């Protein structure tokens, strides 16, 4: 185990069923482990980070397989519990020709939605240097209460709170509730990463310029990131803002690219949070995270595609932007 500061990632872990061709015509599926918070934990661990996942899985073959994958990838499962009744969630993924994807979810309810506050491993959560979360765990009870309790405990213990709103509209009762739910913890986070699609959704605006991004700036924030796919990433802090160009690699599957980016960013800042206040160092970290995100799009499935440190260095050395 690395001596690096602990990154605890909270939320859902599930099975992505990735079709070999289009969803309707698929004769077979590749089962790929996924779920954004779990992807972030594995992404950071693969880069040498010290990570733990907190969430609930079904006490079924899929759930046991997912717990095994966390362990194989060096992620602590001390915060994982199992539900005897509810199943592990499944997501059927439709891949478009450009590698972008759409999801069809089977979770009514799935085990991840049923995590309760008493099931939280509070000593683990309180030992986090960074506590990372998404918005899917805010959709319904009892998981929403568990999420808010975990966030409150981590913050009280001095953790940096990291948030990726991770819009999955089909899982919310309505677009209005999705917007309200995603924004309900916006003023609690220290670091937020959003995609161009999420920015447009949250602001009711098709523009993703600086003005639009900064309309979501809050006084609590230390760093706001806007990812733009192959066009790179913009970053905003209290004192400066800037951009990093993207990487043009052949995209096969964009599932997990944002998680690869986030895992890399958190791994790079966990042991020196002052990086956020130093533009030169922050820019290097964002460039590194962007390279991670780009590499992760070159293979099918989120977790199998997450890169190692040496793969990232190879790309960075090829491409001095």
Coordinates of N, CA and C in Angstrom, one line a residue, residues 20-111:
X20 N -21.3 -5.9 -28.6 CA -20.3 -6.1 -29.6 C -20.6 -5.3 -30.9
X21 N -21.9 -5.1 -31.1 CA -22.4 -4.2 -32.2 C -23.5 -3.3 -31.6
X22 N -24.4 -2.8 -32.4 CA -25.4 -1.9 -31.8 C -26.3 -2.7 -30.9
X23 N -26.9 -2.0 -29.9 CA -27.7 -2.7 -28.8 C -28.7 -3.6 -29.4
X24 N -29.5 -3.2 -30.3 CA -30.6 -4.0 -30.9 C -30.1 -5.2 -31.6
X25 N -29.0 -5.1 -32.3 CA -28.5 -6.2 -33.1 C -27.4 -7.1 -32.4
X26 N -27.1 -6.7 -31.2 CA -25.9 -7.4 -30.5 C -26.2 -8.9 -30.2
X27 N -25.3 -9.7 -30.8 CA -25.4 -11.2 -30.5 C -24.8 -11.5 -29.1
X28 N -24.0 -10.5 -28.6 CA -23.3 -10.8 -27.3 C -22.9 -9.5 -26.7
X29 N -22.6 -9.5 -25.4 CA -22.1 -8.4 -24.7 C -20.8 -8.7 -23.9
X30 N -20.0 -7.7 -23.8 CA -18.8 -7.8 -22.9 C -19.2 -7.2 -21.6
X31 N -19.1 -7.9 -20.5 CA -19.4 -7.3 -19.2 C -18.2 -6.6 -18.7
X32 N -18.4 -5.3 -18.5 CA -17.3 -4.4 -18.0 C -17.6 -3.8 -16.7
X33 N -16.8 -3.9 -15.7 CA -17.1 -3.2 -14.4 C -17.1 -1.7 -14.6
X34 N -18.0 -1.0 -14.0 CA -18.1 0.4 -14.1 C -18.7 1.1 -12.9
X35 N -19.2 2.3 -13.1 CA -19.7 3.1 -12.1 C -18.7 4.2 -11.8
X36 N -19.1 5.4 -12.0 CA -18.1 6.5 -12.0 C -17.2 6.6 -10.7
X37 N -17.8 6.6 -9.5 CA -16.9 6.7 -8.3 C -15.9 5.5 -8.2
X38 N -16.4 4.3 -8.6 CA -15.4 3.2 -8.5 C -14.3 3.3 -9.6
X39 N -14.7 3.8 -10.8 CA -13.7 4.1 -11.8 C -12.7 5.1 -11.3
X40 N -13.1 6.1 -10.6 CA -12.2 7.1 -10.1 C -11.2 6.5 -9.1
X41 N -11.7 5.7 -8.2 CA -10.9 5.0 -7.2 C -9.8 4.1 -7.9
X42 N -10.2 3.4 -8.9 CA -9.3 2.5 -9.6 C -8.3 3.3 -10.5
X43 N -8.8 4.4 -11.1 CA -7.9 5.2 -11.9 C -6.8 5.7 -11.1
X44 N -7.1 6.3 -9.9 CA -6.1 6.8 -9.0 C -5.1 5.7 -8.5
X45 N -5.7 4.6 -8.2 CA -4.9 3.5 -7.7 C -3.9 3.0 -8.7
X46 N -4.4 2.9 -10.0 CA -3.5 2.5 -11.1 C -2.3 3.4 -11.3
X47 N -2.5 4.6 -10.8 CA -1.4 5.6 -11.0 C -0.6 5.7 -9.7
X48 N -0.8 4.7 -8.8 CA 0.0 4.7 -7.6 C -0.6 5.3 -6.4
X49 N -1.9 5.7 -6.5 CA -2.6 6.3 -5.4 C -3.1 5.3 -4.3
X50 N -3.5 5.9 -3.2 CA -4.0 5.1 -2.0 C -5.5 5.4 -2.0
X51 N -6.3 4.4 -2.4 CA -7.7 4.7 -2.5 C -8.6 3.7 -1.9
X52 N -9.8 4.1 -1.5 CA -10.8 3.2 -1.0 C -12.2 3.5 -1.6
X53 N -13.0 2.5 -1.8 CA -14.4 2.7 -2.3 C -15.4 2.5 -1.2
X54 N -16.4 3.3 -1.2 CA -17.5 3.2 -0.2 C -18.8 3.1 -1.0
X55 N -19.5 2.0 -0.8 CA -20.7 1.8 -1.5 C -21.3 0.4 -1.2
X56 N -22.4 0.1 -1.8 CA -23.1 -1.2 -1.6 C -23.3 -1.9 -2.9
X57 N -23.0 -3.2 -2.8 CA -23.2 -4.1 -3.9 C -24.2 -5.2 -3.6
X58 N -24.7 -5.9 -4.6 CA -25.6 -7.0 -4.4 C -24.8 -8.2 -3.9
X59 N -25.3 -9.0 -3.0 CA -24.6 -10.2 -2.6 C -24.9 -11.3 -3.7
X60 N -24.4 -11.1 -4.9 CA -24.6 -11.9 -6.0 C -23.3 -12.1 -6.8
X61 N -23.3 -12.9 -7.8 CA -22.1 -13.1 -8.6 C -21.4 -11.8 -9.1
X62 N -22.3 -10.9 -9.6 CA -21.8 -9.6 -10.1 C -21.1 -8.8 -9.0
X63 N -21.8 -8.7 -7.8 CA -21.3 -8.0 -6.7 C -20.0 -8.5 -6.2
X64 N -19.9 -9.8 -6.1 CA -18.6 -10.4 -5.6 C -17.5 -10.2 -6.7
X65 N -17.9 -10.2 -7.9 CA -16.9 -10.0 -9.0 C -16.4 -8.5 -8.9
X66 N -17.3 -7.6 -8.7 CA -16.9 -6.2 -8.6 C -16.0 -5.9 -7.4
X67 N -16.3 -6.5 -6.2 CA -15.5 -6.4 -5.0 C -14.1 -6.9 -5.3
X68 N -14.0 -8.1 -6.0 CA -12.8 -8.7 -6.4 C -12.0 -7.8 -7.3
X69 N -12.6 -7.1 -8.2 CA -11.9 -6.2 -9.2 C -11.3 -5.0 -8.4
X70 N -12.1 -4.5 -7.4 CA -11.5 -3.4 -6.6 C -10.2 -3.9 -5.9
X71 N -10.3 -5.0 -5.3 CA -9.1 -5.6 -4.6 C -7.9 -5.8 -5.6
X72 N -8.2 -6.4 -6.7 CA -7.2 -6.7 -7.7 C -6.5 -5.4 -8.2
X73 N -7.2 -4.3 -8.1 CA -6.6 -3.0 -8.6 C -6.1 -2.2 -7.4
X74 N -6.0 -2.8 -6.3 CA -5.4 -2.1 -5.1 C -6.2 -1.1 -4.4
X75 N -7.6 -1.2 -4.6 CA -8.5 -0.3 -3.9 C -9.0 -1.0 -2.7
X76 N -9.0 -0.3 -1.5 CA -9.5 -0.9 -0.3 C -11.0 -1.1 -0.4
X77 N -11.5 -2.2 0.1 CA -12.9 -2.5 0.1 C -13.5 -2.5 1.5
X78 N -12.8 -1.8 2.5 CA -13.3 -1.7 3.8 C -14.6 -1.0 4.0
X79 N -14.9 -0.2 3.0 CA -16.2 0.6 3.0 C -17.3 0.0 2.2
X80 N -17.1 -1.3 1.7 CA -18.0 -1.9 0.8 C -18.9 -2.8 1.7
X81 N -20.2 -2.8 1.5 CA -21.1 -3.7 2.1 C -22.0 -4.4 1.0
X82 N -22.7 -5.5 1.4 CA -23.5 -6.2 0.5 C -24.9 -6.3 0.9
X83 N -25.8 -6.3 -0.1 CA -27.3 -6.4 0.2 C -27.7 -7.8 -0.2
X84 N -28.4 -8.5 0.8 CA -28.8 -9.9 0.6 C -30.0 -10.0 -0.4
X85 N -30.7 -8.9 -0.6 CA -32.0 -9.0 -1.4 C -31.8 -8.3 -2.8
X86 N -31.3 -7.0 -2.8 CA -31.3 -6.3 -4.0 C -30.1 -6.7 -4.9
X87 N -30.2 -6.6 -6.2 CA -29.1 -7.0 -7.1 C -28.2 -5.9 -7.4
X88 N -27.0 -6.3 -7.8 CA -26.0 -5.3 -8.4 C -26.6 -4.7 -9.6
X89 N -26.4 -3.4 -9.8 CA -27.0 -2.7 -11.0 C -26.3 -3.1 -12.3
X90 N -27.1 -3.1 -13.3 CA -26.6 -3.3 -14.7 C -26.9 -2.0 -15.5
X91 N -25.9 -1.7 -16.4 CA -26.2 -0.6 -17.4 C -25.8 -1.2 -18.8
X92 N -26.8 -1.2 -19.7 CA -26.5 -1.6 -21.1 C -26.1 -0.3 -21.8
X93 N -24.9 -0.4 -22.5 CA -24.3 0.7 -23.1 C -24.4 0.7 -24.6
X94 N -24.9 1.8 -25.2 CA -24.9 1.8 -26.7 C -23.8 2.7 -27.1
X95 N -22.9 2.2 -27.9 CA -21.7 2.9 -28.4 C -22.1 3.5 -29.8
X96 N -21.9 4.8 -30.0 CA -22.0 5.4 -31.3 C -20.7 5.2 -32.1
X97 N -20.7 5.5 -33.4 CA -19.5 5.4 -34.2 C -18.4 6.2 -33.7
X98 N -18.7 7.4 -33.1 CA -17.6 8.3 -32.6 C -17.1 7.9 -31.2
X99 N -17.6 6.8 -30.7 CA -17.1 6.3 -29.4 C -18.0 6.9 -28.2
X100 N -18.8 7.9 -28.5 CA -19.7 8.4 -27.5 C -20.7 7.3 -27.1
X101 N -21.3 7.4 -25.9 CA -22.2 6.3 -25.5 C -23.5 6.8 -24.8
X102 N -24.5 5.9 -24.8 CA -25.7 6.2 -24.2 C -26.0 5.0 -23.3
X103 N -26.8 5.2 -22.2 CA -27.0 4.1 -21.2 C -28.4 3.8 -21.0
X104 N -28.7 2.5 -20.8 CA -30.0 2.0 -20.4 C -29.8 1.2 -19.1
X105 N -30.4 1.7 -18.0 CA -30.1 1.1 -16.7 C -31.2 0.1 -16.2
X106 N -30.7 -0.9 -15.5 CA -31.6 -1.8 -14.8 C -31.2 -1.7 -13.3
X107 N -32.1 -1.0 -12.5 CA -31.8 -0.8 -11.1 C -33.1 -0.4 -10.4
X108 N -34.0 -1.3 -10.0 CA -35.2 -0.9 -9.4 C -35.6 -1.7 -8.2
X109 N -35.1 -1.5 -7.0 CA -33.9 -0.7 -6.8 C -32.7 -1.7 -6.8
X110 N -31.6 -1.2 -7.2 CA -30.3 -2.0 -7.1 C -29.6 -1.7 -5.7
X111 N -28.7 -2.6 -5.4 CA -28.1 -2.6 -4.1 C -27.5 -1.2 -3.7

